Amino acid sequence: MLPKRTPSPPPAHHAQLPPDHFLALAPSFNQGNYEFPSGAPSTASAASNGLAPNTASLASADFDVDVRTGFLPPSKNVARLSGYYEMWEEALDAARGSGVGDGLQVGGRREKDQLWRAGVASLPVLPTSDLCASLPHLRRAHVVLTFLAHFFAHTSPPSTAEPKEPVPIPASISVPLLEISPMLGLPPILTYADTVLWNFLSLNPAVQSSLPGNPPRDIITTFTNTRSEEQFYLISSLCEIAGAEALGLMRRSLDELFVADATAIRRLTVYLRKLAAQIDRIGDVTMTLMKEVDPEDFYHLIRPWFRGGDGDGPGSAGWDYLGLASGEAESSTHEAESASTRGQRGKLFSGPSAGQSSLIHAIDVFLLVDHSPTEEERREAMEAAENRPEESGASIQMDSTPVGATEEQAPAHALNKPKSEATFLQRMLAYMPLPHRSFLIHLSTHPTPLRPLVIHCAQSHPALAEAYDGTLEALRRFRERHMRVVSKFIVQQARRQPGERVRALLGVEEPEEEKIEVDTGELRGTGGTALFKFLKRCRDNTTKAMVRPTGAGYELK
Ligand code: HEM
């Protein structure tokens, strides 16, 4: 099925990394500790015993955050690898086919799917050294290899053994993937960075940037060739563009916070109002999903490809990354890996979710919205971890407590949190590219004095408190609208059979029964969350941060 090839010379056009690029530097924070056995991704001044300056900024090139494009790369994404890496691209072309319904099918029951898998398993293990000189090429390699890994895993026959065997990922994919993933600070699984940040071309691809005047227009890689899948990624990238403007407003607010005199407070009030409008804009863009993405396509055709090694819930067998000696495999583990799978073959990484976007998390940190678990949730998580250690997830601590904060300065709910359990948002940090993760950790360990200032000035400058609450109200509105999207694209689809068109594409003839009973409490996102509880809690935490909270809102149904 795949053409036989012998390795040809490496691509000649790779640009050299500037010597001060983050990939070229040995990070000073790269010594292991309890939380990050393979090195802590933190640039916090706390890590240097207070000697390092606080360089926290909301648009910092050091963290690969661009003033114009935010978390999207300002330079052009690579659309195709060349030289001997063409082999991977050809395997991906063969998996995708040339149109809707022409590619591989989840379940891999057909001969076509089996031939493809055999072809990929017999590919040689390519060296990755020629990718290392260029960040855009390294990113494209992660996109290609993770799409291939998901194609391979989801066309593999289900294990009939008891207990289930992990899904094998062949050495031709897993070895290079495990080599390049640490260079990007990502786990060896498809992430939001692969489907969105590094997967678009702009309106004018000749121009080396994705400025607002030259926004993302074409998606490079999909599983299904459907317009819905392209639009799902594209709309997410347009949210990021709208978010870049929000980051700019937050950066200007930080400058005013630094001065904090009467003029600065007036300006801050204006910036917060503008920030609220920009968050509404992100919500407007998100709502275009309702029109542009077909919910049946999303739920039945696209989403099944996203499932990661933990896709079967707590009892998942995971994915087995073949081809490395056991010692090597262990040194390639990543923070996203659950502690319970270290040393085991089946790795339980989660599939991609827009919850892995750094944008909304950055707004949360700026406004000091705290998502740490409540006492009750902490107890529940501890019990779950004791009973089912595989559910405890990776532990990356990110709360909004200022470094050196006193009890009065820190939000009460952010103090005294144990380090042993991680919230969804903390877990999602591990699925972000290293510079973005470092950026969020840096911000959260140097939180803005915004909320304390708003509280301090509530009497003397009520307009500031109003603007602050207005921004949180806009963030709450975003979360409500997002819940409507989740309701339409997941909850409602889980309750009914797909129509004839989608059944034909799935290779399913007759629906088993028209209506499906769904326990909504059991519905899980690709990030592994219990959907209803999680999204409501994120919404309610936003309201809690208000100086004058408003009432409850939309219920997922
Ligand atoms: C069809 C479209 C979408 C669906 C079905 C969807 C679904 C989900 C689900 C199921 C979660 C829970 C986490 C998980 O387990 O994966 C989640 C979280 C999240 N999603 Fe989406 N999502 C969609 C689009 C978007 C877009 C366009 C954004 C843009 C910013 C976004 C932002 C977030 C954020 C920030 C979270 C974390 C929870 C929060 O902070 O409130 N999502 N999403």
Coordinates of C-alpha atoms and ligand atoms in Angstrom, one line a residue:
M1 CA 0.0 0.0 0.0
L2 CA 2.8 2.4 0.9
P3 CA 5.5 2.9 -1.8
K4 CA 8.8 1.3 -0.8
R5 CA 11.5 3.9 -0.4
T6 CA 15.1 4.1 0.5
P7 CA 16.2 7.2 2.6
S8 CA 17.2 10.1 0.4
P9 CA 19.4 13.0 1.6
P10 CA 18.1 15.3 4.3
P11 CA 16.3 18.5 3.4
A12 CA 18.9 21.2 2.6
H13 CA 16.9 24.3 3.3
H14 CA 16.6 24.2 7.1
A15 CA 17.3 27.6 8.7
Q16 CA 19.7 27.6 11.6
L17 CA 18.2 28.5 15.0
P18 CA 19.5 31.8 16.4
P19 CA 21.9 30.9 19.3
D20 CA 19.7 32.6 21.9
H21 CA 16.5 30.7 20.8
F22 CA 15.0 28.7 23.7
L23 CA 15.7 25.4 21.9
A24 CA 19.4 26.3 21.6
L25 CA 19.7 27.1 25.3
A26 CA 20.3 24.7 28.2
P27 CA 17.4 25.8 30.4
S28 CA 18.5 26.8 33.8
F29 CA 15.4 25.3 35.3
N30 CA 16.1 21.9 33.9
Q31 CA 17.1 20.2 37.1
G32 CA 14.7 17.5 38.3
N33 CA 12.6 17.9 41.4
Y34 CA 9.7 16.1 43.1
E35 CA 7.0 17.5 40.9
F36 CA 9.0 17.4 37.6
P37 CA 11.4 14.5 37.7
S38 CA 12.6 15.4 34.3
G39 CA 13.1 19.0 35.0
A40 CA 10.8 21.8 36.1
P41 CA 9.4 24.0 33.2
S42 CA 9.4 27.1 35.4
T43 CA 11.2 30.3 35.0
A44 CA 9.8 31.7 38.2
S45 CA 12.1 34.0 40.1
A46 CA 11.3 31.9 43.1
A47 CA 13.3 29.1 41.5
S48 CA 16.4 31.3 41.7
N49 CA 15.9 32.2 45.4
G50 CA 14.6 35.6 44.4
L51 CA 17.7 36.5 42.4
A52 CA 16.1 36.5 39.0
P53 CA 14.1 39.5 38.0
N54 CA 10.4 39.2 37.6
T55 CA 10.1 39.4 33.8
A56 CA 6.4 38.3 33.7
S57 CA 4.8 39.9 30.7
L58 CA 1.7 39.0 28.8
A59 CA 3.3 39.1 25.4
S60 CA 6.8 37.9 25.7
A61 CA 8.9 36.6 22.9
D62 CA 10.9 34.6 25.4
F63 CA 7.9 32.4 25.8
D64 CA 7.0 32.2 22.1
V65 CA 4.0 34.5 22.7
D66 CA 3.8 37.1 19.9
V67 CA 2.4 40.6 20.4
R68 CA 0.4 40.2 17.1
T69 CA -0.5 36.5 17.0
G70 CA -0.5 35.5 20.6
F71 CA 0.0 31.8 21.0
L72 CA -0.1 31.2 17.2
P73 CA 3.4 31.2 15.7
P74 CA 4.1 34.4 13.8
S75 CA 6.1 32.6 11.2
K76 CA 4.7 30.4 8.5
N77 CA 3.9 26.8 9.5
V78 CA 5.6 24.1 7.4
A79 CA 3.0 22.4 5.3
R80 CA 5.1 19.3 4.2
L81 CA 8.4 17.8 5.2
S82 CA 10.8 17.0 2.4
G83 CA 13.8 14.8 1.8
Y84 CA 13.5 11.3 3.4
Y85 CA 10.8 12.6 5.8
E86 CA 8.5 12.5 2.7
M87 CA 8.0 8.9 3.7
W88 CA 6.0 10.0 6.7
E89 CA 4.0 12.5 4.7
E90 CA 3.2 9.8 2.1
A91 CA 2.0 7.5 4.9
L92 CA -0.2 10.3 6.1
D93 CA -1.5 11.0 2.6
A94 CA -2.4 7.3 2.2
A95 CA -4.2 7.3 5.6
R96 CA -6.3 10.3 4.7
G97 CA -7.1 9.4 1.1
S98 CA -8.2 12.0 -1.4
G99 CA -11.6 12.9 -0.2
V100 CA -14.4 12.4 2.4
G101 CA -14.9 8.7 3.0
D102 CA -11.7 7.7 1.1
G103 CA -9.4 7.5 4.1
L104 CA -8.9 4.9 6.8
Q105 CA -11.9 4.0 9.1
V106 CA -11.9 3.9 12.9
G107 CA -11.9 0.2 13.9
G108 CA -9.7 -0.8 10.9
R109 CA -11.8 -3.7 9.9
R110 CA -11.1 -3.4 6.1
E111 CA -8.2 -4.9 4.2
K112 CA -7.2 -1.4 3.1
D113 CA -6.8 -0.4 6.8
Q114 CA -4.8 -3.5 7.6
L115 CA -2.5 -3.0 4.6
W116 CA -1.8 0.5 5.6
R117 CA -0.9 -0.5 9.1
A118 CA 1.5 -3.2 7.8
G119 CA 3.1 -0.7 5.5
V120 CA 3.7 1.8 8.3
A121 CA 5.0 -0.9 10.7
S122 CA 7.6 -1.9 8.0
L123 CA 8.9 1.7 7.4
P124 CA 12.5 2.3 8.6
V125 CA 13.2 4.2 11.8
L126 CA 14.4 7.6 10.5
P127 CA 16.9 9.7 12.4
T128 CA 15.6 13.0 13.6
S129 CA 18.8 15.0 13.7
D130 CA 18.0 16.8 10.4
L131 CA 14.8 18.2 12.0
C132 CA 16.5 19.7 15.0
A133 CA 17.9 22.8 13.2
S134 CA 14.4 24.2 12.4
L135 CA 11.6 24.8 14.9
P136 CA 8.8 24.9 12.2
H137 CA 10.1 21.6 10.8
L138 CA 10.3 20.0 14.2
R139 CA 6.7 21.1 14.8
R140 CA 5.5 19.7 11.5
A141 CA 7.2 16.4 12.4
H142 CA 5.2 16.3 15.7
V143 CA 2.0 17.0 13.7
V144 CA 2.7 14.2 11.2
L145 CA 3.9 11.6 13.7
T146 CA 1.1 12.1 16.1
F147 CA -1.6 12.0 13.3
L148 CA 0.1 8.8 12.2
A149 CA 0.1 7.4 15.8
H150 CA -3.7 8.1 16.1
F151 CA -4.4 6.6 12.7
F152 CA -2.4 3.5 13.7
A153 CA -4.0 3.2 17.1
H154 CA -7.6 3.6 16.0
T155 CA -7.3 1.2 13.1
S156 CA -5.7 -1.5 15.3
P157 CA -7.9 -4.5 16.2
P158 CA -9.1 -4.3 19.8
S159 CA -7.2 -6.5 22.3
T160 CA -9.2 -9.7 23.2
A161 CA -6.8 -10.5 26.1
E162 CA -7.8 -10.2 29.7
P163 CA -6.6 -7.8 31.0
K164 CA -6.4 -5.8 27.8
E165 CA -3.1 -5.4 26.0
P166 CA -1.9 -1.9 25.3
V167 CA -2.2 -0.7 21.7
P168 CA 1.2 -1.0 20.0
I169 CA 2.6 2.1 18.2
P170 CA 5.3 0.8 15.8
A171 CA 8.9 1.8 16.1
S172 CA 8.8 3.7 12.8
I173 CA 6.5 6.2 14.5
S174 CA 7.3 5.9 18.2
V175 CA 11.1 6.2 18.1
P176 CA 11.3 9.5 16.2
L177 CA 8.2 10.8 18.1
L178 CA 9.7 10.0 21.5
E179 CA 12.9 11.8 20.3
I180 CA 11.3 15.0 19.1
S181 CA 8.5 15.4 21.7
P182 CA 10.9 16.4 24.5
M183 CA 12.4 19.1 22.3
L184 CA 9.0 20.7 22.0
G185 CA 8.1 20.0 25.6
L186 CA 5.1 18.0 24.4
P187 CA 3.9 14.4 25.2
P188 CA 4.0 11.9 22.3
I189 CA 0.4 12.3 21.5
L190 CA -1.8 14.6 19.3
T191 CA -2.3 18.0 21.1
Y192 CA -4.1 21.2 20.4
A193 CA -0.7 22.6 19.2
D194 CA -0.7 19.9 16.5
T195 CA -4.4 20.3 15.4
V196 CA -4.6 24.1 15.6
L197 CA -1.4 26.2 16.4
W198 CA 0.9 24.5 13.9
N199 CA -1.7 23.2 11.4
F200 CA -2.8 26.3 9.4
L201 CA -1.7 28.4 6.5
S202 CA -2.6 32.1 6.3
L203 CA -4.7 33.9 3.7
N204 CA -1.5 35.0 2.0
P205 CA 1.0 32.2 2.6
A206 CA 3.8 34.1 0.9
V207 CA 3.8 36.5 3.8
Q208 CA 5.8 35.2 6.8
S209 CA 3.2 36.0 9.5
S210 CA -0.4 35.4 10.6
L211 CA -1.2 39.0 11.3
P212 CA -4.9 40.0 11.8
G213 CA -4.8 41.3 8.2
N214 CA -3.5 37.9 7.1
P215 CA -5.5 35.4 9.3
P216 CA -5.4 31.6 9.2
R217 CA -7.4 30.3 6.2
D218 CA -6.4 26.8 5.3
I219 CA -5.9 23.7 7.5
I220 CA -3.0 21.5 6.5
T221 CA -3.9 18.1 8.0
T222 CA -7.2 16.5 9.0
F223 CA -8.3 12.9 9.7
T224 CA -11.4 13.0 7.7
N225 CA -11.0 15.5 4.9
T226 CA -14.4 16.9 6.0
R227 CA -15.2 20.7 6.0
S228 CA -16.4 20.3 9.6
E229 CA -13.0 19.1 10.8
E230 CA -11.2 21.9 8.9
Q231 CA -13.6 24.5 10.4
F232 CA -13.2 23.1 13.9
Y233 CA -9.5 23.7 13.8
L234 CA -9.8 26.9 11.8
I235 CA -12.3 28.5 14.2
S236 CA -10.1 27.6 17.1
S237 CA -7.2 29.4 15.4
L238 CA -9.4 32.4 14.8
C239 CA -10.2 32.4 18.6
E240 CA -6.4 32.5 19.2
I241 CA -6.1 35.6 16.9
A242 CA -8.9 37.3 18.8
G243 CA -7.0 36.3 22.0
A244 CA -3.8 38.0 20.8
E245 CA -5.7 41.3 21.1
A246 CA -6.8 40.3 24.6
L247 CA -3.2 39.5 25.6
G248 CA -2.2 43.0 24.4
L249 CA -4.8 44.6 26.6
M250 CA -3.7 42.6 29.6
R251 CA -0.1 43.6 28.9
R252 CA -1.1 47.3 28.9
S253 CA -3.1 46.8 32.0
L254 CA 0.0 45.4 33.7
D255 CA 1.9 48.5 32.9
E256 CA -0.8 50.6 34.5
L257 CA -0.9 48.4 37.5
F258 CA 2.8 49.0 38.0
V259 CA 2.1 52.8 38.2
A260 CA -1.3 52.5 40.0
D261 CA -1.9 56.3 40.4
A262 CA -5.3 57.9 39.6
T263 CA -4.5 58.3 35.9
A264 CA -3.3 54.7 35.7
I265 CA -6.5 53.5 37.4
R266 CA -8.6 55.4 34.9
R267 CA -6.7 53.8 32.0
L268 CA -6.9 50.4 33.6
T269 CA -10.6 50.8 33.8
V270 CA -10.8 51.5 30.1
Y271 CA -8.5 48.5 29.3
L272 CA -10.6 46.1 31.4
R273 CA -13.8 47.3 29.5
K274 CA -12.0 46.7 26.2
L275 CA -10.8 43.3 27.5
A276 CA -14.4 42.3 28.3
A277 CA -15.4 43.3 24.7
Q278 CA -12.5 41.2 23.4
I279 CA -13.5 38.1 25.4
D280 CA -17.0 38.5 24.0
R281 CA -15.3 38.6 20.6
I282 CA -13.6 35.2 21.4
G283 CA -17.1 33.9 22.3
D284 CA -18.6 35.2 19.0
V285 CA -15.9 33.4 17.1
T286 CA -16.5 30.2 19.1
M287 CA -20.2 30.4 18.3
T288 CA -19.5 30.3 14.6
L289 CA -18.8 26.6 15.2
M290 CA -22.6 26.2 15.6
K291 CA -23.1 27.0 11.9
E292 CA -19.8 25.9 10.3
V293 CA -19.4 22.5 11.9
D294 CA -21.9 19.6 11.5
P295 CA -22.5 18.1 14.9
E296 CA -22.9 14.5 13.6
D297 CA -19.7 14.8 11.6
F298 CA -18.0 16.1 14.7
Y299 CA -19.2 13.5 17.1
H300 CA -19.3 10.4 15.0
L301 CA -16.6 10.9 12.3
I302 CA -14.0 13.3 13.8
R303 CA -14.0 12.9 17.6
P304 CA -13.3 9.1 17.7
W305 CA -9.8 9.8 16.1
F306 CA -8.9 12.1 19.0
R307 CA -9.1 9.5 21.7
G308 CA -5.7 9.1 23.5
G309 CA -4.3 6.1 25.4
D310 CA -6.7 6.9 28.3
G311 CA -9.7 6.9 25.9
D312 CA -11.4 4.0 27.6
G313 CA -11.5 5.7 30.9
P314 CA -9.8 4.5 34.1
G315 CA -9.5 0.9 32.9
S316 CA -7.7 1.9 29.6
A317 CA -4.8 -0.3 28.5
G318 CA -3.0 2.7 27.1
W319 CA -0.6 2.9 24.1
D320 CA 2.7 1.0 24.0
Y321 CA 5.4 3.0 22.3
L322 CA 7.6 0.3 20.7
G323 CA 11.2 0.3 19.7
L324 CA 13.0 1.8 22.7
A325 CA 15.0 -0.2 25.2
S326 CA 13.1 0.0 28.5
G327 CA 15.7 2.3 30.1
E328 CA 15.5 4.7 27.1
A329 CA 11.7 4.6 27.2
E330 CA 11.6 5.6 30.8
S331 CA 13.9 8.6 30.2
S332 CA 11.5 9.7 27.5
T333 CA 8.5 10.0 29.8
H334 CA 6.8 13.3 30.1
E335 CA 5.0 15.3 32.8
A336 CA 1.7 14.4 31.2
E337 CA 2.2 10.8 31.9
S338 CA 0.3 9.5 34.9
A339 CA 2.8 8.5 37.7
S340 CA 1.0 5.1 37.8
T341 CA 2.1 4.2 34.2
R342 CA 5.8 5.0 34.7
G343 CA 7.7 1.8 34.1
Q344 CA 4.6 0.2 32.4
R345 CA 4.1 -0.4 28.7
G346 CA 0.6 1.1 28.4
K347 CA 0.9 4.9 28.5
L348 CA -2.3 6.9 29.4
F349 CA -1.9 10.2 27.6
S350 CA -5.1 12.1 26.8
G351 CA -6.2 13.2 23.3
P352 CA -6.4 16.8 22.1
S353 CA -8.9 19.3 23.6
A354 CA -9.3 23.1 23.2
G355 CA -8.8 23.1 27.0
Q356 CA -5.1 22.7 26.1
S357 CA -5.2 26.2 24.6
S358 CA -3.2 28.6 26.8
L359 CA -5.4 31.5 26.0
I360 CA -8.4 31.2 28.4
H361 CA -5.9 30.0 31.1
A362 CA -3.9 33.2 30.7
I363 CA -7.1 35.3 31.1
D364 CA -7.9 33.3 34.2
V365 CA -4.5 33.8 35.7
F366 CA -4.6 37.6 34.9
L367 CA -8.0 38.0 36.5
L368 CA -7.1 35.6 39.4
V369 CA -9.9 33.1 38.7
D370 CA -9.0 30.2 40.9
H371 CA -9.8 26.6 39.7
S372 CA -8.1 24.8 42.6
P373 CA -10.3 22.0 44.0
T374 CA -12.6 22.7 46.9
E375 CA -12.1 20.7 50.1
E376 CA -14.7 18.2 49.1
E377 CA -13.3 17.8 45.6
R378 CA -9.9 17.4 47.0
R379 CA -11.1 14.6 49.3
E380 CA -12.9 12.9 46.4
A381 CA -9.8 13.1 44.2
M382 CA -7.7 11.7 47.0
E383 CA -10.1 8.8 47.5
A384 CA -10.2 8.2 43.7
A385 CA -6.4 8.3 43.6
E386 CA -6.2 5.7 46.4
N387 CA -8.7 3.4 44.8
R388 CA -7.7 4.0 41.2
P389 CA -4.2 5.4 41.0
E390 CA -4.4 5.6 37.2
E391 CA -7.0 8.4 37.6
S392 CA -4.8 10.7 39.6
G393 CA -3.1 12.1 36.5
A394 CA 0.1 14.1 36.3
S395 CA 0.9 16.6 39.0
I396 CA 1.7 20.1 37.8
Q397 CA 0.9 22.8 40.4
M398 CA -0.5 26.0 39.1
D399 CA -2.6 28.1 41.4
S400 CA -2.9 31.9 41.6
T401 CA -1.1 32.4 44.9
P402 CA 1.5 35.2 44.5
V403 CA 5.1 34.3 45.3
G404 CA 5.7 35.5 48.8
A405 CA 2.0 36.5 49.2
T406 CA 0.6 37.1 52.6
E407 CA -2.8 35.4 53.5
E408 CA -4.6 38.7 52.9
Q409 CA -3.2 39.1 49.4
A410 CA -3.8 35.6 48.2
P411 CA -7.2 34.4 47.3
A412 CA -8.3 32.4 50.3
H413 CA -9.2 29.4 48.1
A414 CA -5.7 29.3 46.7
L415 CA -3.8 28.8 49.9
N416 CA -2.7 25.6 51.5
K417 CA -3.3 23.4 48.5
P418 CA -1.6 20.1 48.6
K419 CA 0.8 19.3 45.7
S420 CA -0.3 15.8 45.2
E421 CA -3.4 16.3 43.0
A422 CA -3.8 18.3 39.8
T423 CA -6.9 20.0 38.4
F424 CA -7.8 19.6 34.8
L425 CA -6.3 22.9 34.0
Q426 CA -3.1 22.0 35.7
R427 CA -3.0 18.7 33.8
M428 CA -3.6 20.5 30.5
L429 CA -0.4 22.5 31.1
A430 CA 1.5 19.4 30.4
Y431 CA 0.0 19.2 26.9
M432 CA 1.1 22.7 25.9
P433 CA 4.4 23.5 24.1
L434 CA 7.1 24.1 26.7
P435 CA 7.4 27.9 26.2
H436 CA 3.6 28.4 26.6
R437 CA 3.6 26.2 29.7
S438 CA 6.5 28.1 31.1
F439 CA 4.7 31.3 30.3
L440 CA 1.6 30.3 32.3
I441 CA 3.6 28.9 35.2
H442 CA 5.6 32.1 35.3
L443 CA 2.5 34.3 35.3
S444 CA 0.8 32.2 37.9
T445 CA 3.8 32.3 40.2
H446 CA 3.9 36.1 39.7
P447 CA 0.2 36.9 39.8
T448 CA -1.0 40.3 38.9
P449 CA -1.9 42.6 41.8
L450 CA -5.1 43.4 39.9
R451 CA -7.7 41.8 42.2
P452 CA -6.1 43.1 45.4
L453 CA -6.0 46.6 43.9
V454 CA -9.7 46.4 42.7
I455 CA -10.7 45.4 46.3
H456 CA -8.6 48.1 47.8
C457 CA -10.1 50.8 45.6
A458 CA -13.6 49.5 45.5
Q459 CA -14.9 52.5 47.5
S460 CA -12.8 55.2 46.0
H461 CA -12.9 53.9 42.3
P462 CA -16.2 52.0 41.9
A463 CA -15.8 52.2 38.1
L464 CA -12.7 50.0 38.4
A465 CA -14.6 47.3 40.4
E466 CA -17.4 47.5 37.9
A467 CA -15.0 47.1 34.9
Y468 CA -13.2 44.2 36.7
D469 CA -16.5 42.4 37.4
G470 CA -17.6 43.2 33.8
T471 CA -14.5 41.4 32.5
L472 CA -15.3 38.3 34.6
E473 CA -18.9 38.5 33.5
A474 CA -17.7 38.4 29.9
L475 CA -15.5 35.3 30.8
R476 CA -18.5 33.7 32.4
R477 CA -20.5 34.5 29.2
F478 CA -17.8 32.8 27.2
R479 CA -18.0 29.7 29.3
E480 CA -21.8 29.6 29.1
R481 CA -21.7 29.8 25.3
H482 CA -19.0 27.1 25.2
M483 CA -21.3 24.9 27.3
R484 CA -24.0 25.4 24.7
V485 CA -21.5 24.2 22.1
V486 CA -20.6 21.2 24.2
S487 CA -24.3 20.4 24.6
K488 CA -24.9 20.5 20.9
F489 CA -21.7 18.7 19.7
I490 CA -21.4 16.1 22.4
V491 CA -24.3 15.7 24.8
Q492 CA -27.1 15.8 22.2
Q493 CA -25.2 13.6 19.7
A494 CA -24.5 11.0 22.4
R495 CA -28.2 10.5 22.7
R496 CA -29.0 9.7 19.1
Q497 CA -27.9 7.5 16.3
P498 CA -26.1 9.1 13.3
G499 CA -28.1 9.7 10.1
E500 CA -27.8 7.7 7.0
R501 CA -25.0 9.8 5.4
V502 CA -22.7 9.5 8.4
R503 CA -23.6 5.8 8.9
A504 CA -22.5 5.1 5.3
L505 CA -19.2 6.9 6.0
L506 CA -18.7 4.8 9.1
G507 CA -19.5 1.6 7.3
V508 CA -22.5 0.9 9.6
E509 CA -25.7 -0.3 7.9
E510 CA -28.7 -0.1 10.2
P511 CA -29.0 1.9 13.5
E512 CA -29.4 -0.5 16.5
E513 CA -32.0 1.6 18.2
E514 CA -33.2 5.1 17.6
K515 CA -32.8 6.6 21.1
I516 CA -29.8 6.0 23.3
E517 CA -30.0 6.3 27.1
V518 CA -27.1 8.4 28.3
D519 CA -25.9 8.9 31.8
T520 CA -24.8 12.5 31.5
G521 CA -22.7 12.2 34.6
E522 CA -20.6 9.6 32.8
L523 CA -19.9 11.7 29.7
R524 CA -16.3 12.5 29.4
G525 CA -14.3 15.0 27.3
T526 CA -11.2 14.0 25.4
G527 CA -9.2 15.6 28.2
G528 CA -10.8 12.9 30.4
T529 CA -13.1 15.2 32.5
A530 CA -16.6 14.4 33.7
L531 CA -18.0 17.0 31.4
F532 CA -21.0 18.4 33.2
K533 CA -19.4 18.8 36.6
F534 CA -16.2 20.2 35.2
L535 CA -17.6 22.8 32.8
K536 CA -20.1 24.1 35.4
R537 CA -17.4 24.4 38.0
C538 CA -15.1 26.4 35.6
R539 CA -18.1 28.7 35.0
D540 CA -18.9 29.0 38.7
N541 CA -15.3 29.7 39.6
T542 CA -15.3 32.7 37.3
T543 CA -18.3 34.2 39.1
K544 CA -16.7 33.5 42.5
A545 CA -13.8 35.8 41.6
M546 CA -16.1 38.8 41.1
V547 CA -16.0 41.5 43.7
R548 CA -19.8 41.5 43.5
P549 CA -20.9 38.0 42.2
T550 CA -24.0 37.6 40.0
G551 CA -26.4 34.7 39.9
A552 CA -26.2 31.2 38.3
G553 CA -26.8 30.5 34.6
Y554 CA -27.1 27.9 31.9
E555 CA -27.4 24.3 32.7
L556 CA -25.9 21.7 30.3
K557 CA -28.7 19.6 28.9
Ligands
HEM1 C1 -17.0 21.7 18.8 C2 -16.3 22.5 19.6 C3 -15.9 22.2 21.0 C4 -16.2 21.2 21.8 C5 -17.1 20.0 21.5 C6 -15.5 21.4 23.0 C7 -15.5 20.5 24.0 C8 -14.9 20.7 25.2 C9 -14.8 19.7 26.3 C10 -15.5 18.4 26.2 C11 -14.1 20.2 27.3 C12 -13.8 19.6 28.6 C13 -12.4 19.2 28.7 C14 -12.1 17.9 28.1 O1 -12.2 16.9 28.8 O2 -11.8 17.8 26.9 C15 -13.7 21.5 26.9 C16 -12.9 22.4 27.6 C17 -12.5 23.6 27.2 N1 -12.7 24.2 26.0 FE1 -13.8 23.4 24.5 N2 -14.8 22.6 23.0 C18 -15.0 23.1 21.7 C19 -14.5 24.3 21.2 C20 -13.8 25.1 22.0 C21 -13.2 26.4 21.5 C22 -13.4 26.9 20.1 C23 -12.6 27.0 22.5 C24 -11.9 28.3 22.3 C25 -11.3 29.0 23.1 C26 -12.7 26.1 23.7 C27 -12.1 26.3 24.9 C28 -12.1 25.4 26.0 C29 -11.6 25.7 27.2 C30 -10.8 26.9 27.7 C31 -11.8 24.5 28.0 C32 -11.4 24.3 29.5 C33 -12.6 24.6 30.4 C34 -12.8 26.0 30.7 O3 -11.8 26.8 30.9 O4 -14.0 26.4 30.8 N3 -13.4 25.0 23.3 N4 -14.1 21.8 25.6

